[in-house]
mmCIF file of C-alpha atoms in Angstrom:
data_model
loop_
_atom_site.group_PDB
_atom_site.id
_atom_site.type_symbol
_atom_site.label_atom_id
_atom_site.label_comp_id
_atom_site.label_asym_id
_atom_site.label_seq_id
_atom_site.Cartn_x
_atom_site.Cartn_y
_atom_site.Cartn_z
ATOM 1 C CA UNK H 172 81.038 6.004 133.612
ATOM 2 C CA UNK H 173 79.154 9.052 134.803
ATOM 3 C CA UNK H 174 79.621 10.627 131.347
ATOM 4 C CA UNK H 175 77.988 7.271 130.276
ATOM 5 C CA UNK H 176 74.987 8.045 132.690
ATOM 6 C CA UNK H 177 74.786 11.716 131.491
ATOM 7 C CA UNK H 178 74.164 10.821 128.499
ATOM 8 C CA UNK H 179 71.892 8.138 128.812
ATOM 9 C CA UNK H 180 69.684 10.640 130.839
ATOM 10 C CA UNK H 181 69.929 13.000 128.224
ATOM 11 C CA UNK H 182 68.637 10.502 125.599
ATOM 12 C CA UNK H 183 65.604 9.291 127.857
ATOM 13 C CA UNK H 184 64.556 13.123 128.817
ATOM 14 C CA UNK H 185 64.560 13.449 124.703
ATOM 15 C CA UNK H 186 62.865 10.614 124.229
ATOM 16 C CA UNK H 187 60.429 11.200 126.597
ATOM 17 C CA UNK H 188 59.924 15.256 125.344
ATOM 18 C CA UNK H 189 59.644 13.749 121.708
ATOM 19 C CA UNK H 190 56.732 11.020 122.694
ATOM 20 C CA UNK H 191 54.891 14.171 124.287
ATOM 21 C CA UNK H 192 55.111 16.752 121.957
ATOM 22 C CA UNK H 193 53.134 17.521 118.866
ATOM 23 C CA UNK H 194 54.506 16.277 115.356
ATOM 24 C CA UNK H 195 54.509 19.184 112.990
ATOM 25 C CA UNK H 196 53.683 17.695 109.631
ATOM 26 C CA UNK H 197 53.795 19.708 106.422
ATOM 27 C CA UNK H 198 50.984 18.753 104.130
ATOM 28 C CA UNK H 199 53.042 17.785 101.203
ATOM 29 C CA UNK H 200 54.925 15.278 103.750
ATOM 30 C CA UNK H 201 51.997 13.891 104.999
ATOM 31 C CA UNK H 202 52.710 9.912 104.801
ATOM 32 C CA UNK H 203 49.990 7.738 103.712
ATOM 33 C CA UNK H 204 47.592 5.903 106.658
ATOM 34 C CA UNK H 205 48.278 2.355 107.628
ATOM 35 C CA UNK H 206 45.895 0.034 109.545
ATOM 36 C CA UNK H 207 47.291 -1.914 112.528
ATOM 37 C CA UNK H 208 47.834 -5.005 109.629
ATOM 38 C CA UNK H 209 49.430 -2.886 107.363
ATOM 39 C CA UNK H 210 52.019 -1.569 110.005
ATOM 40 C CA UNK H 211 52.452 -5.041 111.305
ATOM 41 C CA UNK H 212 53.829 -6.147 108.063
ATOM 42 C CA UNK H 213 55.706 -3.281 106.996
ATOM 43 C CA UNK H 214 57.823 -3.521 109.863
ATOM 44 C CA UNK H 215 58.627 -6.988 109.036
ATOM 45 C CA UNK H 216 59.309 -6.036 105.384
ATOM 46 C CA UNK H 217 61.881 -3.402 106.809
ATOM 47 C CA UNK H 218 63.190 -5.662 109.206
ATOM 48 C CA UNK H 219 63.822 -8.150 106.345
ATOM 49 C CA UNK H 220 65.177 -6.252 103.889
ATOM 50 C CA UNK H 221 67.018 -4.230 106.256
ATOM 51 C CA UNK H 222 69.641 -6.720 107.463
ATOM 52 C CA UNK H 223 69.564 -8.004 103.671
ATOM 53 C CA UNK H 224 71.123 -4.500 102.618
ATOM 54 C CA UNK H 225 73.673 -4.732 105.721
ATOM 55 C CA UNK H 226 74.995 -8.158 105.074
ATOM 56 C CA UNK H 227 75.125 -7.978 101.132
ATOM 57 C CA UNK H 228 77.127 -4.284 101.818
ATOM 58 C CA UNK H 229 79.291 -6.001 104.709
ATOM 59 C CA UNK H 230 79.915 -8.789 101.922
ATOM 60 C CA UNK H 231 81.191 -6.206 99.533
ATOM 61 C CA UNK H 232 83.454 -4.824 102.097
ATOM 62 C CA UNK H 233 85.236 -7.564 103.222
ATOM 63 C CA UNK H 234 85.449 -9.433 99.791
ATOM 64 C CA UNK H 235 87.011 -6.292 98.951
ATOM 65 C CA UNK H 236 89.536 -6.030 101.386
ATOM 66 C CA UNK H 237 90.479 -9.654 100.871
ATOM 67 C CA UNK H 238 90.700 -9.434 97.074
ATOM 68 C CA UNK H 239 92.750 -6.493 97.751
ATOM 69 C CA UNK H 240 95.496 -8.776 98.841
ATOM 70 C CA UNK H 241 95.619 -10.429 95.634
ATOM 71 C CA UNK H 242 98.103 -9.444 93.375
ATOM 72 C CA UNK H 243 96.618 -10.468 90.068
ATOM 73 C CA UNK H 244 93.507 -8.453 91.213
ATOM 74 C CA UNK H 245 95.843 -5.377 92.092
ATOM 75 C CA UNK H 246 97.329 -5.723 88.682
ATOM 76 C CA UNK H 247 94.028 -6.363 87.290
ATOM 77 C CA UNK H 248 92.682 -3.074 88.585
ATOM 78 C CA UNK H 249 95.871 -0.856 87.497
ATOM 79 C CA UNK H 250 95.141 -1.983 83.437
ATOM 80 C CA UNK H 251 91.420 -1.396 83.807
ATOM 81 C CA UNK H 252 90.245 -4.884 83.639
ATOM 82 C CA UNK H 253 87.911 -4.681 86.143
ATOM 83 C CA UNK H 254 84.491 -3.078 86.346
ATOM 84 C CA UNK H 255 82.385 -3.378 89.491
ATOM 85 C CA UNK H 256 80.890 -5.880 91.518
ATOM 86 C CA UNK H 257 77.680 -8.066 92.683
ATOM 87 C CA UNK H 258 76.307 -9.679 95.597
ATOM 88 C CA UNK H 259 74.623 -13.080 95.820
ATOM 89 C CA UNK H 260 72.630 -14.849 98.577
ATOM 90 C CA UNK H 261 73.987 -18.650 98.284
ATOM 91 C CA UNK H 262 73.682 -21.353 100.643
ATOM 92 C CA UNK H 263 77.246 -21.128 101.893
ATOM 93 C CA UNK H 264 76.879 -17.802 102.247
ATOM 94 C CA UNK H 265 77.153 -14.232 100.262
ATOM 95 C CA UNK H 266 79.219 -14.677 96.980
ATOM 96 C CA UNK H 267 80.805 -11.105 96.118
ATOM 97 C CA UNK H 268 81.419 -11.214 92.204
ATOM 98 C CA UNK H 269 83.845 -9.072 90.874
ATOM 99 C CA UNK H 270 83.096 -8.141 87.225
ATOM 100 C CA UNK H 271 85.473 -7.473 84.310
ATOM 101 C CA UNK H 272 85.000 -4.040 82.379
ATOM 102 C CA UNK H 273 83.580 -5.973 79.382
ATOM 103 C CA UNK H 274 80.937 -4.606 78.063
ATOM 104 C CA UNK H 275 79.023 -7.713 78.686
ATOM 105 C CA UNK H 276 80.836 -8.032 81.852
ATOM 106 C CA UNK H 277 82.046 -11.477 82.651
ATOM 107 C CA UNK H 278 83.242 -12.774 86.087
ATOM 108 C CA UNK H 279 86.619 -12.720 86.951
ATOM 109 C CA UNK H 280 86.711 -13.028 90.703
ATOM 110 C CA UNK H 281 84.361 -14.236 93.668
ATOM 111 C CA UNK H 282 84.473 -14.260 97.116
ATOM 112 C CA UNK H 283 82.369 -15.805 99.645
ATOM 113 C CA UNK H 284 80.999 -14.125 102.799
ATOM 114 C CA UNK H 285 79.163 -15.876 106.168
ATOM 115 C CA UNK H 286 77.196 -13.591 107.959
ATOM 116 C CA UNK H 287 79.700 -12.949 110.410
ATOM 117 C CA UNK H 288 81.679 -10.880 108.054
ATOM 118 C CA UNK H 289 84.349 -13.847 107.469
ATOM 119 C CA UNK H 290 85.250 -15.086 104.426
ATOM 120 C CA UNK H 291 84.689 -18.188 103.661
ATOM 121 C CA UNK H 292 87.356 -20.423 101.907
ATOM 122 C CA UNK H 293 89.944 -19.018 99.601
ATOM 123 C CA UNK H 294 89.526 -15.853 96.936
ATOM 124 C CA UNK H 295 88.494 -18.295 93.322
ATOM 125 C CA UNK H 296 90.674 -16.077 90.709
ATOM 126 C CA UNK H 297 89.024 -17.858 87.077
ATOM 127 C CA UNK H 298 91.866 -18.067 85.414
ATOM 128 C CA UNK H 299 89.495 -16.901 82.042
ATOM 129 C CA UNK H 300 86.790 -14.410 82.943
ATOM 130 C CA UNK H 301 83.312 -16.942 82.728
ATOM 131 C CA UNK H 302 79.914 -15.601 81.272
ATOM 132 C CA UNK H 303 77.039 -14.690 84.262
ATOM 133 C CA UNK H 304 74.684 -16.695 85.052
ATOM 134 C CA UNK H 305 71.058 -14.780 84.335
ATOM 135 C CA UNK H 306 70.587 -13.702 87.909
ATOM 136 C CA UNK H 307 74.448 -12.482 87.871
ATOM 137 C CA UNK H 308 73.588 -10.539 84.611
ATOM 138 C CA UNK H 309 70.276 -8.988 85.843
ATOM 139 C CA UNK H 310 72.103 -7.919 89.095
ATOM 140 C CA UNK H 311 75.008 -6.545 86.985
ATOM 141 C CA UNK H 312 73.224 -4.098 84.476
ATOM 142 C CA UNK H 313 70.765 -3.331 87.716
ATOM 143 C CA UNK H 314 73.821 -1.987 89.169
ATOM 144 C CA UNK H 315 74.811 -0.419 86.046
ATOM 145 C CA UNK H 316 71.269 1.446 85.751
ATOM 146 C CA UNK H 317 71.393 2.228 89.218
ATOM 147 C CA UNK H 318 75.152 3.960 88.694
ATOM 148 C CA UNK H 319 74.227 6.415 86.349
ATOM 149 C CA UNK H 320 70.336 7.051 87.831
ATOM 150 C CA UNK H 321 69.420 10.608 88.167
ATOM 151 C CA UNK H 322 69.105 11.721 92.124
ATOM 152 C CA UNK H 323 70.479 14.491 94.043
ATOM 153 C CA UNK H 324 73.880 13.071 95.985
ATOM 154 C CA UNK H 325 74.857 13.876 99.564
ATOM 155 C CA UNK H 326 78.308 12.247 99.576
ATOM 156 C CA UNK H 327 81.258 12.173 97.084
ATOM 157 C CA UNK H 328 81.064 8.369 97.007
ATOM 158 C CA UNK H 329 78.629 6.113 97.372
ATOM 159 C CA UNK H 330 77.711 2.260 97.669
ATOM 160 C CA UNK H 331 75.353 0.400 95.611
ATOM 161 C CA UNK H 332 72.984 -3.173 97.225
ATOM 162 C CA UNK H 333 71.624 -4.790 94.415
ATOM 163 C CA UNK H 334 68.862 -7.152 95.688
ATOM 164 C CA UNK H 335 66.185 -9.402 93.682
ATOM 165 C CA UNK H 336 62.671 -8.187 94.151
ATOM 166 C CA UNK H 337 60.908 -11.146 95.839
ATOM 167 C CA UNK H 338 57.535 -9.761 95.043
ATOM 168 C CA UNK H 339 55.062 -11.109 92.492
ATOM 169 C CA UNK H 340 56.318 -9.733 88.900
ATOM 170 C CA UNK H 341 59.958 -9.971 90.583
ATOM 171 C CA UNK H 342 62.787 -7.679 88.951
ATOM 172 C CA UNK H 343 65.504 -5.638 91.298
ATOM 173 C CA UNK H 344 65.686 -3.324 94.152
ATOM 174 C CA UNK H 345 68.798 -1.164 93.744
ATOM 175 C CA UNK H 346 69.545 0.738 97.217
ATOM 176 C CA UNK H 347 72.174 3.885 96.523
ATOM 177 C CA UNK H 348 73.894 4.770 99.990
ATOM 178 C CA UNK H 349 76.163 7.356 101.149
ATOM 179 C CA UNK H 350 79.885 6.814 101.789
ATOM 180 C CA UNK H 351 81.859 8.274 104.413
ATOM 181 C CA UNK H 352 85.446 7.659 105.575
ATOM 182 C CA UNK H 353 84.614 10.071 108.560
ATOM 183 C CA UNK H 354 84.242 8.241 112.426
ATOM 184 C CA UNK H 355 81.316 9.025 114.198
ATOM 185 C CA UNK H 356 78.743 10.021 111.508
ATOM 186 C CA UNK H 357 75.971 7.711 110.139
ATOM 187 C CA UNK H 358 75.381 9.292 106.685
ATOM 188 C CA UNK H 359 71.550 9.016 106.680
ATOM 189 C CA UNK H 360 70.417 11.686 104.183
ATOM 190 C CA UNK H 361 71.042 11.105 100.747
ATOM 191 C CA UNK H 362 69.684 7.269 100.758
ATOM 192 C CA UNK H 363 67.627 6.518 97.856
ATOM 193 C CA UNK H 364 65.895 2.633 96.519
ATOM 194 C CA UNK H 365 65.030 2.150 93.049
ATOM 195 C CA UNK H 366 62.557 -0.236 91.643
ATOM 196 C CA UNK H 367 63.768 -2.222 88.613
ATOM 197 C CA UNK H 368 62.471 -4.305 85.674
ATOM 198 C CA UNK H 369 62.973 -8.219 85.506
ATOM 199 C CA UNK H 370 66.288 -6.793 82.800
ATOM 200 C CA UNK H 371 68.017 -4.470 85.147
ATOM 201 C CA UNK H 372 67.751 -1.846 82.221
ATOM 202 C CA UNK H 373 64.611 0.370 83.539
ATOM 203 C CA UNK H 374 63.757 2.149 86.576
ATOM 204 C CA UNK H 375 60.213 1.211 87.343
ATOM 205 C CA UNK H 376 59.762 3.686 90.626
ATOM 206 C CA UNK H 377 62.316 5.796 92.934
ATOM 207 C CA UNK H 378 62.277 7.435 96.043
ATOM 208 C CA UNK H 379 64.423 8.890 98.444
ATOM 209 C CA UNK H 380 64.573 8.390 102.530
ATOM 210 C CA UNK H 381 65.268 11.519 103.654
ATOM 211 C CA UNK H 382 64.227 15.296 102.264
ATOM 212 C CA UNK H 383 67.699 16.519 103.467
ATOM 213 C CA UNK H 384 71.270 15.646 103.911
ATOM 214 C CA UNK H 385 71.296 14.809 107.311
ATOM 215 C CA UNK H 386 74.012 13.590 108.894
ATOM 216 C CA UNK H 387 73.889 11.654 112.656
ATOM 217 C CA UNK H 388 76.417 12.249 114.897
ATOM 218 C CA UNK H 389 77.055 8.541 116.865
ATOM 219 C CA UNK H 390 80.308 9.154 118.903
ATOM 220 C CA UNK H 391 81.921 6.390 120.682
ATOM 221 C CA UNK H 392 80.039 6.330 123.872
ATOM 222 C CA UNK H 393 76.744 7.511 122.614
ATOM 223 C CA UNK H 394 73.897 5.235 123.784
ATOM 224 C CA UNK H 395 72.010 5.509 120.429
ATOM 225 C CA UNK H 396 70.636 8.326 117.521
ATOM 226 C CA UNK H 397 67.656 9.704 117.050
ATOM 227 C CA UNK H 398 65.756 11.037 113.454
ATOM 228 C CA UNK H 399 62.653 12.336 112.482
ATOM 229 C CA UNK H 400 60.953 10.830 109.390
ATOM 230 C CA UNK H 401 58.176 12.088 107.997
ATOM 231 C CA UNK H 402 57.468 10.475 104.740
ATOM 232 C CA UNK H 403 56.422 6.953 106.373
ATOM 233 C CA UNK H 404 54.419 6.345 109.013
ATOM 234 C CA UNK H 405 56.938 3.657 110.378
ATOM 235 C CA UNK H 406 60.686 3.504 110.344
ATOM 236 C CA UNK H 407 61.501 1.664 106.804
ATOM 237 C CA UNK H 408 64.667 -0.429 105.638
ATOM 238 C CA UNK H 409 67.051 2.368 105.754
ATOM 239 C CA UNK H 410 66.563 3.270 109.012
ATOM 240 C CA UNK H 411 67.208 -0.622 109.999
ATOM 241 C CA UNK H 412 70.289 -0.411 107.664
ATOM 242 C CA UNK H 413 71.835 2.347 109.085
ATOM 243 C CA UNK H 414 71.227 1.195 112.697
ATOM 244 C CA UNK H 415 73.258 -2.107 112.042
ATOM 245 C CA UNK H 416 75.761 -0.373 110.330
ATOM 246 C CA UNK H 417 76.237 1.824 113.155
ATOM 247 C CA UNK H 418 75.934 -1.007 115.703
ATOM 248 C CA UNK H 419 73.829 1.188 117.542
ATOM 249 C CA UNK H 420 70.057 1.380 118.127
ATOM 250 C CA UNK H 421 68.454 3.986 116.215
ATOM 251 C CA UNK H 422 64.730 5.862 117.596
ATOM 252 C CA UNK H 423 62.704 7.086 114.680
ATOM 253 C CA UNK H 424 59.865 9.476 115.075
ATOM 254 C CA UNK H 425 56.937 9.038 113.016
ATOM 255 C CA UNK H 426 53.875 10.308 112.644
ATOM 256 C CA UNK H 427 52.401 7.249 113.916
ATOM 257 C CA UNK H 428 54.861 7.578 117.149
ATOM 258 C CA UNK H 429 58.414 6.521 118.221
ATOM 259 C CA UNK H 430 59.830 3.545 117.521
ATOM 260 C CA UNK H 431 63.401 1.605 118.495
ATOM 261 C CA UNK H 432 65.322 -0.105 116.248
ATOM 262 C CA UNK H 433 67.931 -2.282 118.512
ATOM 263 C CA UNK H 434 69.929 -5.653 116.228
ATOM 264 C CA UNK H 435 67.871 -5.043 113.339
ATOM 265 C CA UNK H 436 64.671 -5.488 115.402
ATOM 266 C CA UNK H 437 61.631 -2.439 115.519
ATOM 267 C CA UNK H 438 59.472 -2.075 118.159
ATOM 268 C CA UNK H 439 57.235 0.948 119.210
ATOM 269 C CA UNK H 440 58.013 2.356 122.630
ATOM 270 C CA UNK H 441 55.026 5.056 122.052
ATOM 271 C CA UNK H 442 51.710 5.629 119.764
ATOM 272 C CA UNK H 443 50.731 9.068 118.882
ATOM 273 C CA UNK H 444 47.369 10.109 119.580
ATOM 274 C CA UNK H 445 45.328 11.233 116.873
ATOM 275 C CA UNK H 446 43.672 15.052 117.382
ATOM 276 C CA UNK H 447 40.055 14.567 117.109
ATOM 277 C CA UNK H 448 38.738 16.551 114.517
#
């Protein structure tokens, strides 16, 4: 328990020594201005689209583990028959589709997913692999482009969230995120989104989150993390990913000021003052 206080006091004195200090900004990193309107609904896009990433990747991970059970999917996946899979936001919940290595690929296997991380009902193994509906085939070759997209990696592995782009114009938002088998670390650095056409075949627009591969350390009785970010002026959608994944909150320095990220929610604990010119 005193450890537990130590550490907390650590993390406020931090806190408190970031919120005072000046933010060193290099020019080429300078992030674009936002009005008060602009921030407002920024946050809530990164909020949104935030938890979207975490549930559709929790979705993947636990269809995965259940399908894994399956014999005819093990056997499947020995003779190649299987290539990949996609996420869908349903009513009942999010349907994991595993794909077959077609080249068209087909659908062999779903899963469904609550929000809770449970799955819901029992694994539907098509006993033919059935053709994609159009959003199933625009999230599939989306994933595809995404997979062999030109960026510079900071893990071995890593795990692809297809989502549809809800904006006017629509198309995809592929989101390419580091793996780790490691406890402890949140694999920030080395997250990149990419924009995609209504097809899933071209890359509109893509950007990464971080300039390095940094790594957070979150051990087990840490109270929370702390980053720098200089490329936004307020925390964005990876930064709420992460956070949730970790199940921890997450304080992101901007150039605008510091902000907490706590269940998915942001909220600014300080503003930085603007040097008059």
């Amino acid at each position: 328990m005193q450890g537990m206080k130590c550490i907390a006091i650590r993390a406020m004195w931090l806190l408190s020594a970031f919120a005072c200090a000046p933010l060193a900004v290099a020019q080429e990193d300078t992030p674009p201005r936002m009005d008060d309107a602009q921030i407002a609904q920024a946050i809530l896009d990164a909020e949104a689209t935030g938890r979207a990433i975490y549930l559709h990747d929790q979705a993947a991970a636990v269809a995965s583990d259940a399908v894994m059970e399956n014999k005819a999917f093990r056997q499947d996946g020995k003779q190649g028959r299987l290539g990949g899979w996609i996420t869908e936001q349903r009513d009942a919940g999010i349907v994991v589709t595993f794909l077959s290595s077609d080249a068209e690929p087909r659908a062999r296997y779903r899963v469904t997913v609550d929000s809770e991380g449970s799955v819901i009902g029992d694994i539907e193994a098509l006993a033919e692999s059935t053709a994609l509906t159009p959003h199933e085939l625009g999230a599939a070759r989306a994933r595809n482009t995404a997979a062999t997209a030109e960026f510079a990696p900071c893990s071995r592995s890593y795990n692809t969230v297809v989502l549809p782009d809800l904006r006017e114009g629509g198309g995809w938002i592929a989101y390419l995120l580091p793996g780790t088998t490691k406890q402890g670390i949140v694999p920030v650095g080395g997250s990149y989104r990419l924009d995609l056409d209504a097809t899933g075949e071209r890359i509109l627009k893509q950007r990464g989150f971080t300039r390095s591969c940094i790594v957070l350390e979150s051990p087990r009785d840490s109270v929370g993390m702390m980053i720098t970010h200089l490329l936004d002026p307020v925390p964005t959608e990876v930064h709420v990913f992460w956070s949730l994944w970790a199940g921890k909150p997450m304080y992101v320095g901007t150039s605008a000021g510091l902000w907490k990220i706590e269940d998915g929610q942001v909220t600014m604990t300080s503003r930085r003052e603007e040097k008059s010119q």
